[in-house]
XYZ file of N, CA and C in Angstrom:
345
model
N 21.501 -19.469 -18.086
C 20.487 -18.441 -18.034
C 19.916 -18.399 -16.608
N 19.792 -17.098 -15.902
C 19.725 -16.941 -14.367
C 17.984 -17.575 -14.583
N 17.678 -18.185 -13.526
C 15.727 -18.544 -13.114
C 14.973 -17.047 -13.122
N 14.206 -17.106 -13.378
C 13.521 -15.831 -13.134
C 12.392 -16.133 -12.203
N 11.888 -14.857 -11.190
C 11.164 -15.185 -10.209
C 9.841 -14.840 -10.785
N 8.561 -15.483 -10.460
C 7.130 -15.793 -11.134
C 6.310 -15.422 -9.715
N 6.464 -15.951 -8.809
C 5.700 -15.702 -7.385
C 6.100 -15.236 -6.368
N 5.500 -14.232 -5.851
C 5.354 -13.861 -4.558
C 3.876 -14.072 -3.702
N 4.056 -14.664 -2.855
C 2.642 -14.326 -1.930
C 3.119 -14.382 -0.408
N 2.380 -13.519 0.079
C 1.941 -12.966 1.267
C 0.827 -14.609 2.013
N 0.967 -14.815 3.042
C -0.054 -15.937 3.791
C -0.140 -15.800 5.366
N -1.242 -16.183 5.647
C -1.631 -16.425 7.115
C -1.316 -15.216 7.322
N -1.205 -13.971 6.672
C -1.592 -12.350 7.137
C -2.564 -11.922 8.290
N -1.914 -11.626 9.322
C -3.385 -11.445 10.186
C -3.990 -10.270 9.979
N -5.428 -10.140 10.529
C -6.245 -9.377 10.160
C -5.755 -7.436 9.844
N -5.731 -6.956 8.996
C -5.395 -5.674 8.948
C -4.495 -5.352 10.026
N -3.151 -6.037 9.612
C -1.800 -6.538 9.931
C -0.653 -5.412 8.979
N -1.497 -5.005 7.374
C -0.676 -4.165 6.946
C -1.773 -3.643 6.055
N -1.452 -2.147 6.101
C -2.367 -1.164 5.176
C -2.510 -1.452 3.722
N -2.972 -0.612 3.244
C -3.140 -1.182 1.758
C -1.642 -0.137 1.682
N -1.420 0.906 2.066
C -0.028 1.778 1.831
C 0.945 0.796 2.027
N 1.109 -0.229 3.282
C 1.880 -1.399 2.876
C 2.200 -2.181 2.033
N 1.145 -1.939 1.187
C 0.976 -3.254 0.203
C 1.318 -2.773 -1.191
N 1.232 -1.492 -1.128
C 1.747 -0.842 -2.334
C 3.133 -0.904 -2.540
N 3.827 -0.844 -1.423
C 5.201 -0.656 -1.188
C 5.778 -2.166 -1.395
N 4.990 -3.158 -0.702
C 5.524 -4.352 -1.001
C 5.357 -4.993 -2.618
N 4.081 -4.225 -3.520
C 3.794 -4.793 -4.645
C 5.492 -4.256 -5.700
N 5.936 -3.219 -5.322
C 6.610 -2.265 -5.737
C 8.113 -3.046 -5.626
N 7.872 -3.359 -4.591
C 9.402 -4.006 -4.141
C 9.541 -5.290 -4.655
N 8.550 -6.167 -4.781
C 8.676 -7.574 -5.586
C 8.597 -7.253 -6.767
N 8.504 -6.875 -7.836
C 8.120 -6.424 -9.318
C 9.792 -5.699 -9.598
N 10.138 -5.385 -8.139
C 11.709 -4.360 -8.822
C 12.540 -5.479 -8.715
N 12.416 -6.590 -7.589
C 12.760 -7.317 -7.710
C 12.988 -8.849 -8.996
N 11.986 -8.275 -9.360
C 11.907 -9.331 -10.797
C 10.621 -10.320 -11.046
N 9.727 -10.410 -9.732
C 8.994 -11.149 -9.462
C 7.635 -10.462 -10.334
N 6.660 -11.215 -11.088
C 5.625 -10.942 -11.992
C 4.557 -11.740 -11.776
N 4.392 -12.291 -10.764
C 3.006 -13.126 -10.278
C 3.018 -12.575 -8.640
N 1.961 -11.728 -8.581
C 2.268 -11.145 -7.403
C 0.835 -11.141 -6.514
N 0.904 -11.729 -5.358
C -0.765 -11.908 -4.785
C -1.073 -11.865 -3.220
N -1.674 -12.741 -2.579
C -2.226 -12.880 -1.350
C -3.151 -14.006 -0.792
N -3.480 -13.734 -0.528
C -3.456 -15.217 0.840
C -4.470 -14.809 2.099
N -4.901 -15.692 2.965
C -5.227 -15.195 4.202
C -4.835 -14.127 4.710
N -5.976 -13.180 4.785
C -5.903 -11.887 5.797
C -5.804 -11.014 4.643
N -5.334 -11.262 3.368
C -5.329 -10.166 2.511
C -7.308 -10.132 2.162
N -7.532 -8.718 2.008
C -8.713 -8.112 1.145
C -8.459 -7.626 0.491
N -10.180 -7.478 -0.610
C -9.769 -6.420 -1.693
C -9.155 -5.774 -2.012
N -9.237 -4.968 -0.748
C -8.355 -3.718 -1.356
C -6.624 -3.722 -1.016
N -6.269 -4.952 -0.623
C -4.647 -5.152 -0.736
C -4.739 -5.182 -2.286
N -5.454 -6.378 -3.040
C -5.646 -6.769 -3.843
C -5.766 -5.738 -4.924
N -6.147 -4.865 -4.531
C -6.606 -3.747 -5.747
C -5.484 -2.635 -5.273
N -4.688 -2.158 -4.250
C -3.457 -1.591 -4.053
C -2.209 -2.075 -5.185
N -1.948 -3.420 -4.888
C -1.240 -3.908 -5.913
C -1.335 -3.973 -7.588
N -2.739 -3.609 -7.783
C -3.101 -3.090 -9.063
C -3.040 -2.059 -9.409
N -3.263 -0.928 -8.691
C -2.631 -0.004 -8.876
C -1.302 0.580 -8.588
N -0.537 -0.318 -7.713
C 0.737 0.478 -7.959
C 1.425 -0.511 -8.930
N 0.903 -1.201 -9.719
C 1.884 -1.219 -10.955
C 0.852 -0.810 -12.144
N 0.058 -0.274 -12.074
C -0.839 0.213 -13.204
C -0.203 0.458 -14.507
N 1.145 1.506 -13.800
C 1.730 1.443 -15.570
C 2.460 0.660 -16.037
N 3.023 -0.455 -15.476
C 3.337 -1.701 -16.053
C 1.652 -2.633 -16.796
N 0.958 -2.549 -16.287
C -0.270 -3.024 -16.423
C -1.258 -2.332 -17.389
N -0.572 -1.128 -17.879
C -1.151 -0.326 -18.413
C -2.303 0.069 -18.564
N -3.169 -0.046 -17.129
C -4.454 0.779 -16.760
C -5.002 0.109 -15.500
N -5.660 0.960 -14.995
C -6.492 0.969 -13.202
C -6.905 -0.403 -13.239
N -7.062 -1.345 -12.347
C -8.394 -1.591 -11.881
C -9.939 -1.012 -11.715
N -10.712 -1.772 -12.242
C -12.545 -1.040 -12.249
C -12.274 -0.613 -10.794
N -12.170 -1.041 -9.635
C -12.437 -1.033 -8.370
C -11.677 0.794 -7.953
N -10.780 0.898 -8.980
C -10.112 1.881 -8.643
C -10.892 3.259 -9.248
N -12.252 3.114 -9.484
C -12.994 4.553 -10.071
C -14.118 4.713 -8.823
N -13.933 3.843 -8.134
C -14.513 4.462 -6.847
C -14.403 5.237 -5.990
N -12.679 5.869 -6.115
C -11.978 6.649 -5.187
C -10.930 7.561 -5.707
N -10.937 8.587 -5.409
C -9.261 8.648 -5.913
C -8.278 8.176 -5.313
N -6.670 7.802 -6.283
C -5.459 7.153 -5.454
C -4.873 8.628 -4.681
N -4.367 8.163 -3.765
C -3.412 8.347 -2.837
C -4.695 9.691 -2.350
N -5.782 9.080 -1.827
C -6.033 10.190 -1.002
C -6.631 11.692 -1.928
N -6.996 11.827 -2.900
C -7.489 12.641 -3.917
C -8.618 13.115 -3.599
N -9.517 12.569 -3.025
C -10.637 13.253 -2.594
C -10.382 14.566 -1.450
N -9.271 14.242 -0.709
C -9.229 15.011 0.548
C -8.531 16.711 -0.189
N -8.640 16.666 -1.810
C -8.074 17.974 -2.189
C -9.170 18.791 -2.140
N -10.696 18.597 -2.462
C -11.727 19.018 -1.945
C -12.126 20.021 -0.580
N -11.698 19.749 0.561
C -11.994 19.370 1.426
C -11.268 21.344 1.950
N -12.367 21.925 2.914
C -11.931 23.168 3.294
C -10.788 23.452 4.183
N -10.108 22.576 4.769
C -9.315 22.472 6.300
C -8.038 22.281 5.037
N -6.754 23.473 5.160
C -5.570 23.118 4.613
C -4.432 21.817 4.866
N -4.871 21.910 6.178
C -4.237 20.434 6.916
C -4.732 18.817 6.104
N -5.894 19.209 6.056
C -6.915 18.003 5.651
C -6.391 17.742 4.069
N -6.572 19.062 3.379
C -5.769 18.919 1.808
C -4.622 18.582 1.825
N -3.463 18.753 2.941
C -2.137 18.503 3.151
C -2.047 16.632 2.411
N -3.211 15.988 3.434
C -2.843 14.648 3.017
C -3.288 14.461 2.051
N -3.826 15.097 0.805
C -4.184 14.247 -0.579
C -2.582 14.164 -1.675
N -1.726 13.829 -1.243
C -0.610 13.153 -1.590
C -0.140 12.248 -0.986
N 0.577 11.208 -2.271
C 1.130 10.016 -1.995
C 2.023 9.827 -1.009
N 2.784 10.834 -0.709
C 4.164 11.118 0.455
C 3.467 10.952 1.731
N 2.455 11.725 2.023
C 2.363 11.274 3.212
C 1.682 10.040 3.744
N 0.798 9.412 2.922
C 0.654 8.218 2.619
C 1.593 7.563 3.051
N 2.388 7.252 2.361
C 3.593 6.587 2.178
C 4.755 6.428 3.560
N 4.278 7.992 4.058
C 5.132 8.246 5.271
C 4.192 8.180 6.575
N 2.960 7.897 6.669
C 2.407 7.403 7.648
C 2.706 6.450 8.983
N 2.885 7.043 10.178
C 2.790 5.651 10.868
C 1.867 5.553 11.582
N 1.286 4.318 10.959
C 0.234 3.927 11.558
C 0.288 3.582 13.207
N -0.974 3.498 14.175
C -0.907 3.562 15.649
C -1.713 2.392 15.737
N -0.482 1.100 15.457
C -1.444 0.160 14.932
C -1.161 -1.050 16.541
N -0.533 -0.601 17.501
C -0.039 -1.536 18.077
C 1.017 -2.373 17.736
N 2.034 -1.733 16.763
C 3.117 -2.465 16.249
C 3.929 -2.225 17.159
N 5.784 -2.556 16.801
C 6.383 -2.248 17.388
C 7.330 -0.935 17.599
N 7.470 -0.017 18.082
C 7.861 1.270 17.389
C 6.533 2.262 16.812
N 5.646 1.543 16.761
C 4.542 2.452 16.192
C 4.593 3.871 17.491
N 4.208 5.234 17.012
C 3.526 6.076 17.481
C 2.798 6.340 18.486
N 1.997 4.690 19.041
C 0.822 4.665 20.366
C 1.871 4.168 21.166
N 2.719 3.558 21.029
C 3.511 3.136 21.872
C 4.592 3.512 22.540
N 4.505 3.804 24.128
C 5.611 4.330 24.172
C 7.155 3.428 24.679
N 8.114 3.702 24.568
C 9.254 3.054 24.037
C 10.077 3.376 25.352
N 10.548 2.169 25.865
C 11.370 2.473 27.198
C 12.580 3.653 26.332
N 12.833 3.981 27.674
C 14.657 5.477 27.340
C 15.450 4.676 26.707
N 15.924 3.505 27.432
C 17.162 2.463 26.859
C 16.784 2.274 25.793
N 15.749 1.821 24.824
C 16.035 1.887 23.326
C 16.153 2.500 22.447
């Protein structure tokens, strides 16, 4: 009978190192993977913590409390008079964000020709 995987964690995360949109994606990817104890560590906050609750909600079969404070993926911004501004109250662009975080390849950075 194959082991089955129980843990994943994230550690020594530095400070807002990855979005909570990161963290959705990573909660997503360990759980497809097989893994069902899924958490964090240094540098993670709440709201990694509560990302990962909601993106398996329907395995979990309901929100986090923390999650009636806001709407997911950006829901409030459907409100909002500027069409651009409503553009982002979906998960896609969320999802497709790059952040100008000082990474590598990020957006602020510009990238010698040769690569």
């Amino acid at each position: 009978m194959p082991k089955r995987k129980y843990f994943t964690l994230l550690s020594a995360l530095e400070t807002r190192a990855m979005t909570r949109w990161d963290i959705h994606k990573y909660a997503r990817e360990a759980y497809n993977a097989g893994i069902r104890y899924i958490g964090g560590c240094c540098g993670f906050e709440p709201y990694h913590i509560r990302a990962i609750a909601e993106e398996l909600s329907a395995e979990r079969a309901s929100l986090p409390p923390a999650s009636e404070k806001h709407g997911l993926w950006g829901a409030a911004l459907e409100m909002h008079t500027k069409p651009w501004v409503r553009a982002r109250a979906r998960r896609e662009y969320w999802e497709n964000l790059l952040p100008a975080s000082g990474r590598p390849k990020c957006p602020s950075m510009a990238t010698p020709a040769s690569e």
